[in-house]
CSV table of C-alpha atoms in Angstrom, one decimal:
chain,number,residue,atom,x,y,z
J,1,MET,CA,62.7,-50.5,151.3
J,2,MET,CA,61.7,-46.7,152.2
J,3,GLU,CA,59.2,-46.2,154.7
J,4,LEU,CA,55.5,-45.8,153.5
J,5,LYS,CA,55.8,-42.1,154.2
J,6,ASN,CA,58.2,-41.6,151.7
J,7,LYS,CA,56.2,-43.3,148.7
J,8,LYS,CA,54.4,-41.7,146.0
J,9,ILE,CA,51.1,-44.0,145.9
J,10,LEU,CA,48.9,-44.4,142.8
J,11,VAL,CA,45.5,-45.9,143.0
J,12,VAL,CA,44.2,-47.6,139.8
J,13,GLY,CA,40.3,-47.7,139.7
J,14,LEU,CA,38.7,-44.8,141.5
J,15,GLY,CA,35.4,-46.7,142.4
J,16,LEU,CA,34.1,-47.0,145.7
J,17,ILE,CA,36.8,-49.0,147.3
J,18,GLY,CA,39.9,-47.4,145.5
J,19,GLY,CA,38.4,-43.6,145.8
J,20,SER,CA,38.3,-44.8,149.5
J,21,TYR,CA,41.9,-45.4,149.5
J,22,ALA,CA,42.9,-42.5,147.6
J,23,ALA,CA,40.7,-40.6,150.2
J,24,ALA,CA,42.0,-42.2,153.4
J,25,LEU,CA,45.6,-42.1,152.2
J,26,SER,CA,45.2,-38.4,150.9
J,27,ALA,CA,43.8,-37.4,154.4
J,28,ALA,CA,46.7,-39.1,156.1
J,29,GLY,CA,49.1,-36.9,154.2
J,30,TYR,CA,50.6,-38.9,151.7
J,31,GLU,CA,50.9,-37.9,148.0
J,32,VAL,CA,48.4,-40.0,146.2
J,33,GLY,CA,47.7,-40.0,142.5
J,34,GLY,CA,45.0,-41.5,140.4
J,35,ILE,CA,44.0,-43.5,137.2
J,36,ASP,CA,40.3,-44.2,136.3
J,37,CYS,CA,39.0,-44.7,132.7
J,38,LEU,CA,36.1,-42.5,133.4
J,39,GLN,CA,37.7,-38.7,133.4
J,40,GLU,CA,34.3,-37.6,135.6
J,41,SER,CA,35.8,-39.9,138.4
J,42,VAL,CA,39.2,-38.6,137.8
J,43,ASP,CA,37.8,-34.7,138.0
J,44,TYR,CA,35.8,-35.7,141.2
J,45,ALA,CA,38.7,-37.3,142.9
J,46,LEU,CA,40.6,-34.1,142.1
J,47,SER,CA,37.8,-31.8,143.3
J,48,GLU,CA,37.6,-33.6,146.7
J,49,GLY,CA,41.3,-33.4,147.3
J,50,PHE,CA,41.1,-37.2,147.0
J,51,ILE,CA,44.3,-37.4,145.0
J,52,ALA,CA,46.8,-34.8,143.8
J,53,LYS,CA,47.0,-35.6,140.5
J,54,GLY,CA,45.0,-38.3,138.2
J,55,GLN,CA,44.5,-39.2,134.5
J,56,SER,CA,42.2,-41.2,132.6
J,57,LYS,CA,44.9,-42.2,130.0
J,58,VAL,CA,47.4,-44.7,131.2
J,59,THR,CA,50.9,-43.5,130.3
J,60,ALA,CA,54.5,-44.5,130.7
J,61,ASP,CA,55.8,-41.5,132.5
J,62,TYR,CA,52.9,-41.1,134.8
J,63,VAL,CA,52.7,-44.7,136.0
J,64,GLY,CA,56.5,-45.0,136.4
J,65,ASP,CA,56.3,-42.0,139.0
J,66,PHE,CA,54.8,-44.2,141.6
J,67,ASP,CA,56.7,-46.4,144.4
J,68,VAL,CA,53.3,-48.2,145.5
J,69,ILE,CA,50.5,-48.9,143.0
J,70,VAL,CA,47.1,-50.2,144.4
J,71,PHE,CA,44.7,-51.7,142.0
J,72,ALA,CA,40.9,-51.5,143.0
J,73,LEU,CA,39.8,-53.1,139.5
J,74,TYR,CA,37.7,-56.6,139.0
J,75,PRO,CA,40.2,-59.3,138.6
J,76,HIS,CA,39.8,-59.8,134.9
J,77,VAL,CA,40.2,-56.2,134.3
J,78,LEU,CA,43.4,-56.2,136.5
J,79,PHE,CA,45.1,-59.1,134.5
J,80,ASP,CA,44.5,-56.9,131.3
J,81,TRP,CA,45.9,-54.0,132.8
J,82,VAL,CA,49.0,-55.4,133.7
J,83,GLU,CA,49.4,-57.4,130.5
J,84,CYS,CA,49.2,-54.2,128.8
J,85,TYR,CA,50.6,-51.5,130.7
J,86,GLY,CA,52.7,-53.7,133.5
J,87,GLY,CA,56.0,-52.6,131.6
J,88,PHE,CA,55.2,-49.0,132.7
J,89,ILE,CA,55.4,-50.0,136.6
J,90,LYS,CA,58.7,-48.8,138.2
J,91,GLN,CA,61.7,-51.2,138.6
J,92,GLY,CA,61.1,-52.3,142.4
J,93,ALA,CA,57.8,-50.8,143.2
J,94,LEU,CA,55.5,-52.4,145.5
J,95,VAL,CA,52.0,-53.5,144.0
J,96,THR,CA,49.1,-54.7,145.8
J,97,ASP,CA,45.5,-54.8,145.3
J,98,VAL,CA,41.9,-55.0,147.0
J,99,THR,CA,40.7,-58.3,145.6
J,100,GLY,CA,38.2,-60.5,147.5
J,101,VAL,CA,39.7,-63.6,146.3
J,102,LYS,CA,43.4,-64.2,146.2
J,103,GLY,CA,44.1,-67.9,145.2
J,104,GLU,CA,43.8,-67.2,141.3
J,105,VAL,CA,45.0,-63.4,141.9
J,106,VAL,CA,48.3,-63.5,143.7
J,107,TYR,CA,50.0,-66.1,141.9
J,108,ARG,CA,48.8,-65.0,138.5
J,109,MET,CA,49.9,-61.5,139.2
J,110,GLN,CA,53.2,-62.5,140.7
J,111,LYS,CA,53.9,-64.3,137.4
J,112,LEU,CA,52.8,-61.2,135.3
J,113,LEU,CA,55.0,-58.9,137.2
J,114,GLY,CA,58.3,-61.1,137.3
J,115,GLU,CA,61.3,-59.2,138.7
J,116,ARG,CA,59.9,-56.1,137.8
J,117,ALA,CA,57.8,-55.3,140.7
J,118,GLU,CA,56.6,-57.1,143.9
J,119,PHE,CA,53.3,-57.9,144.4
J,120,VAL,CA,51.5,-58.5,147.7
J,121,GLY,CA,48.0,-59.3,147.9
J,122,ALA,CA,45.8,-57.5,150.3
J,123,HIS,CA,42.2,-57.3,151.2
J,124,PRO,CA,40.4,-54.5,153.2
J,125,MET,CA,37.3,-56.1,154.9
J,126,ALA,CA,35.0,-53.1,154.4
J,127,GLY,CA,32.5,-51.9,151.7
J,128,ARG,CA,29.1,-50.6,151.5
J,129,GLU,CA,25.9,-51.6,149.4
J,130,VAL,CA,26.5,-48.6,147.1
J,131,TYR,CA,29.0,-47.9,144.3
J,132,GLY,CA,31.3,-45.3,142.7
J,133,ILE,CA,33.5,-42.5,143.6
J,134,LYS,CA,30.7,-40.5,145.0
J,135,ASN,CA,30.1,-43.0,147.8
J,136,ALA,CA,33.7,-43.0,148.5
J,137,SER,CA,34.9,-42.1,152.1
J,138,ALA,CA,38.1,-41.5,154.0
J,139,THR,CA,36.7,-43.2,156.9
J,140,LEU,CA,35.7,-46.3,155.2
J,141,PHE,CA,38.0,-48.8,156.5
J,142,CYS,CA,38.5,-47.2,159.9
J,143,GLY,CA,38.2,-49.9,162.4
J,144,ALA,CA,38.4,-52.6,159.8
J,145,ASN,CA,40.3,-55.7,159.5
J,146,TYR,CA,43.1,-55.8,156.8
J,147,ILE,CA,44.4,-59.1,155.6
J,148,VAL,CA,47.5,-59.4,153.8
J,149,THR,CA,48.2,-62.3,151.7
J,150,PRO,CA,51.9,-62.9,151.0
J,151,THR,CA,53.9,-66.1,149.7
J,152,GLU,CA,57.3,-67.2,149.7
J,153,LYS,CA,58.1,-65.1,146.5
J,154,ASN,CA,57.5,-62.0,149.1
J,155,THR,CA,60.3,-60.1,151.0
J,156,GLU,CA,59.8,-59.0,154.6
J,157,GLY,CA,60.3,-55.6,153.6
J,158,GLY,CA,57.5,-55.8,150.9
J,159,ILE,CA,55.2,-57.4,153.1
J,160,VAL,CA,55.6,-55.0,156.0
J,161,LEU,CA,55.0,-52.2,153.4
J,162,CYS,CA,51.9,-53.6,152.6
J,163,GLU,CA,50.8,-53.8,156.0
J,164,ALA,CA,51.9,-50.6,157.0
J,165,LEU,CA,49.4,-49.3,153.9
J,166,GLY,CA,46.6,-50.7,155.9
J,167,ARG,CA,47.5,-48.8,159.4
J,168,ALA,CA,47.6,-45.8,157.0
J,169,LEU,CA,43.8,-46.6,155.9
J,170,GLY,CA,42.7,-46.7,159.5
J,171,ALA,CA,42.5,-50.6,159.8
J,172,ARG,CA,41.8,-51.8,163.6
J,173,ARG,CA,43.7,-55.2,162.9
J,174,VAL,CA,46.2,-56.0,160.2
J,175,SER,CA,46.7,-59.9,159.6
J,176,ARG,CA,48.5,-62.2,157.6
J,177,LEU,CA,47.2,-65.0,155.9
J,178,SER,CA,48.2,-67.6,152.8
J,179,PRO,CA,46.0,-66.9,149.9
J,180,GLU,CA,44.5,-70.3,150.5
J,181,GLU,CA,43.6,-69.6,154.2
J,182,HIS,CA,42.3,-66.2,152.9
J,183,ASP,CA,40.1,-67.9,150.2
J,184,GLU,CA,38.8,-70.7,152.9
J,185,MET,CA,38.1,-67.8,155.4
J,186,ILE,CA,36.6,-65.6,153.0
J,187,GLY,CA,34.3,-68.2,151.2
J,188,PHE,CA,32.6,-68.8,154.9
J,189,LEU,CA,32.5,-65.3,156.3
J,190,SER,CA,31.7,-63.1,153.1
J,191,GLN,CA,30.9,-65.2,150.1
J,192,LEU,CA,28.6,-67.6,151.9
J,193,THR,CA,26.4,-64.9,153.5
J,194,HIS,CA,25.9,-63.0,150.3
J,195,CYS,CA,24.9,-66.6,148.9
J,196,ILE,CA,22.1,-66.7,151.8
J,197,ALA,CA,20.9,-63.3,151.2
J,198,VAL,CA,20.7,-63.4,147.5
J,199,SER,CA,18.7,-66.9,148.0
J,200,LEU,CA,16.6,-65.4,150.6
J,201,MET,CA,15.5,-62.4,148.4
J,202,THR,CA,15.0,-64.4,145.5
J,203,CYS,CA,13.0,-67.5,147.1
J,204,LYS,CA,9.8,-65.3,147.4
J,205,GLU,CA,8.3,-62.1,146.1
J,206,SER,CA,8.5,-59.6,148.8
J,207,HIS,CA,7.3,-56.3,147.6
J,208,GLN,CA,4.0,-56.7,149.4
J,209,LEU,CA,6.0,-57.5,152.8
J,210,VAL,CA,7.9,-54.4,152.9
J,211,ASP,CA,5.2,-52.7,155.0
J,212,TYR,CA,5.3,-55.5,157.6
J,213,THR,CA,8.7,-56.3,158.1
J,214,GLY,CA,11.0,-55.7,161.3
J,215,ASP,CA,14.7,-55.4,161.6
J,216,SER,CA,15.5,-59.0,161.6
J,217,PHE,CA,14.7,-59.4,158.0
J,218,ARG,CA,16.3,-56.0,157.2
J,219,ASP,CA,19.6,-56.6,159.2
J,220,LEU,CA,19.6,-60.6,157.4
J,221,THR,CA,19.5,-59.1,153.8
J,222,ARG,CA,21.5,-55.9,154.0
J,223,ILE,CA,24.0,-57.5,151.6
J,224,ALA,CA,21.5,-58.9,149.2
J,225,LYS,CA,21.7,-55.5,147.4
J,226,ILE,CA,24.7,-56.8,145.3
J,227,ASN,CA,27.0,-55.8,142.4
J,228,GLU,CA,25.9,-58.9,140.1
J,229,ASN,CA,29.0,-58.3,137.6
J,230,MET,CA,31.6,-58.2,140.7
J,231,TRP,CA,30.4,-61.0,142.9
J,232,SER,CA,29.6,-63.5,140.3
J,233,GLU,CA,33.2,-63.4,139.0
J,234,LEU,CA,34.5,-63.7,142.6
J,235,PHE,CA,32.2,-66.7,143.2
J,236,LEU,CA,33.4,-68.3,140.5
J,237,MET,CA,37.2,-67.7,141.4
J,238,ASN,CA,36.6,-69.4,144.5
J,239,LYS,CA,34.2,-72.0,143.0
J,240,ALA,CA,35.6,-75.1,145.0
J,241,GLU,CA,35.9,-73.5,148.3
J,242,LEU,CA,32.3,-71.7,148.1
J,243,LEU,CA,30.8,-74.8,146.9
J,244,SER,CA,32.5,-76.5,150.3
J,245,GLN,CA,31.0,-74.1,152.5
J,246,MET,CA,27.7,-74.0,150.7
J,247,ASP,CA,27.6,-77.9,151.4
J,248,LEU,CA,28.6,-77.1,155.0
J,249,PHE,CA,25.6,-74.7,155.6
J,250,LEU,CA,23.0,-77.0,153.8
J,251,GLU,CA,24.1,-79.8,156.2
J,252,HIS,CA,23.3,-77.6,159.2
J,253,PHE,CA,20.1,-76.2,157.7
J,254,THR,CA,19.0,-79.5,156.9
J,255,ALA,CA,19.4,-80.6,160.4
J,256,LEU,CA,17.6,-77.9,161.9
J,257,LYS,CA,14.9,-78.8,159.4
J,258,ASP,CA,14.7,-82.5,160.2
J,259,ALA,CA,14.6,-81.2,164.0
J,260,LEU,CA,11.5,-79.1,163.5
J,261,GLU,CA,9.9,-81.9,161.2
J,262,LYS,CA,10.6,-84.4,164.3
J,263,GLU,CA,9.3,-81.7,166.8
J,264,ASP,CA,12.5,-82.3,168.5
J,265,ALA,CA,12.8,-79.4,170.6
J,266,GLU,CA,16.0,-80.2,172.6
J,267,THR,CA,18.1,-80.7,169.3
J,268,MET,CA,16.7,-77.2,168.2
J,269,LYS,CA,17.2,-75.8,171.4
J,270,GLN,CA,20.9,-76.9,171.4
J,271,MET,CA,21.5,-75.3,167.9
J,272,MET,CA,20.2,-72.3,169.4
J,273,ARG,CA,22.4,-72.2,172.2
J,274,LEU,CA,25.5,-72.8,170.2
J,275,SER,CA,24.5,-70.1,167.8
J,276,THR,CA,24.1,-67.7,170.9
J,277,GLU,CA,27.6,-68.7,171.8
J,278,ARG,CA,29.4,-68.3,168.8
J,279,ARG,CA,27.7,-64.9,167.7
J,280,SER,CA,28.8,-63.5,170.9
J,281,TYR,CA,32.5,-63.6,169.5
J,282,PHE,CA,31.7,-61.3,166.8
J,283,ASP,CA,30.3,-58.3,169.4
J,284,LYS,CA,32.1,-55.5,168.8
J,285,LYS,CA,33.9,-54.5,172.0
């Protein structure tokens, strides 16, 4: 395969993540095109210099001009798109995505594309609590983790090219995980934390508490401002793993609750010491 710098890159879906991909790659000197069903998103991307060319209609001559395609779509939209327009993709192209669940996505995409193109799953671990291309930023992925999820069907060249894409975005760390390892990790680090934040915000009417809150509540519930359509789809796609992580959380929450009921200060202190130790792993150096 050619190096990434010689590739034409198409971003399909110019929302927050797709728009940020386009902005970052264009800023890094790559030739980037875009497709979005909303013409206003395409126009904005063009006006901001996120893409060199773009359109809202999917045509064979346009799609077939690109060597690398990044899909930034909801999973069900991604599958529909490939079923309808997959034949437009250039033979031998590299296809990747940004989806937060891999098990269902990677294997289905590889089956849909067959021998036409190589699909290598990827997940940039960055985002914001706002949506749409007007909130996109070329620096969104700077310093972020970028995970590539290859399978036995992938070539080393395709995997390396996908990893190069992450570095071009400005990722701090590029890692490889199997789709199954990814979904276990994301079930705990991302999906469970969103479940906790949502549960906390829905368990009590909190409007009257706004004037009294401190940083702890704001920090803990930052991710509770959530895209319900996207996250409910991701939760369902990772149902078994997420339920397992929720059971794990409930076990430890119950242990803390039981210690409180029994006035077992030593158990609470032990849990707090362990919590403090493990949280230090995540402090940015």
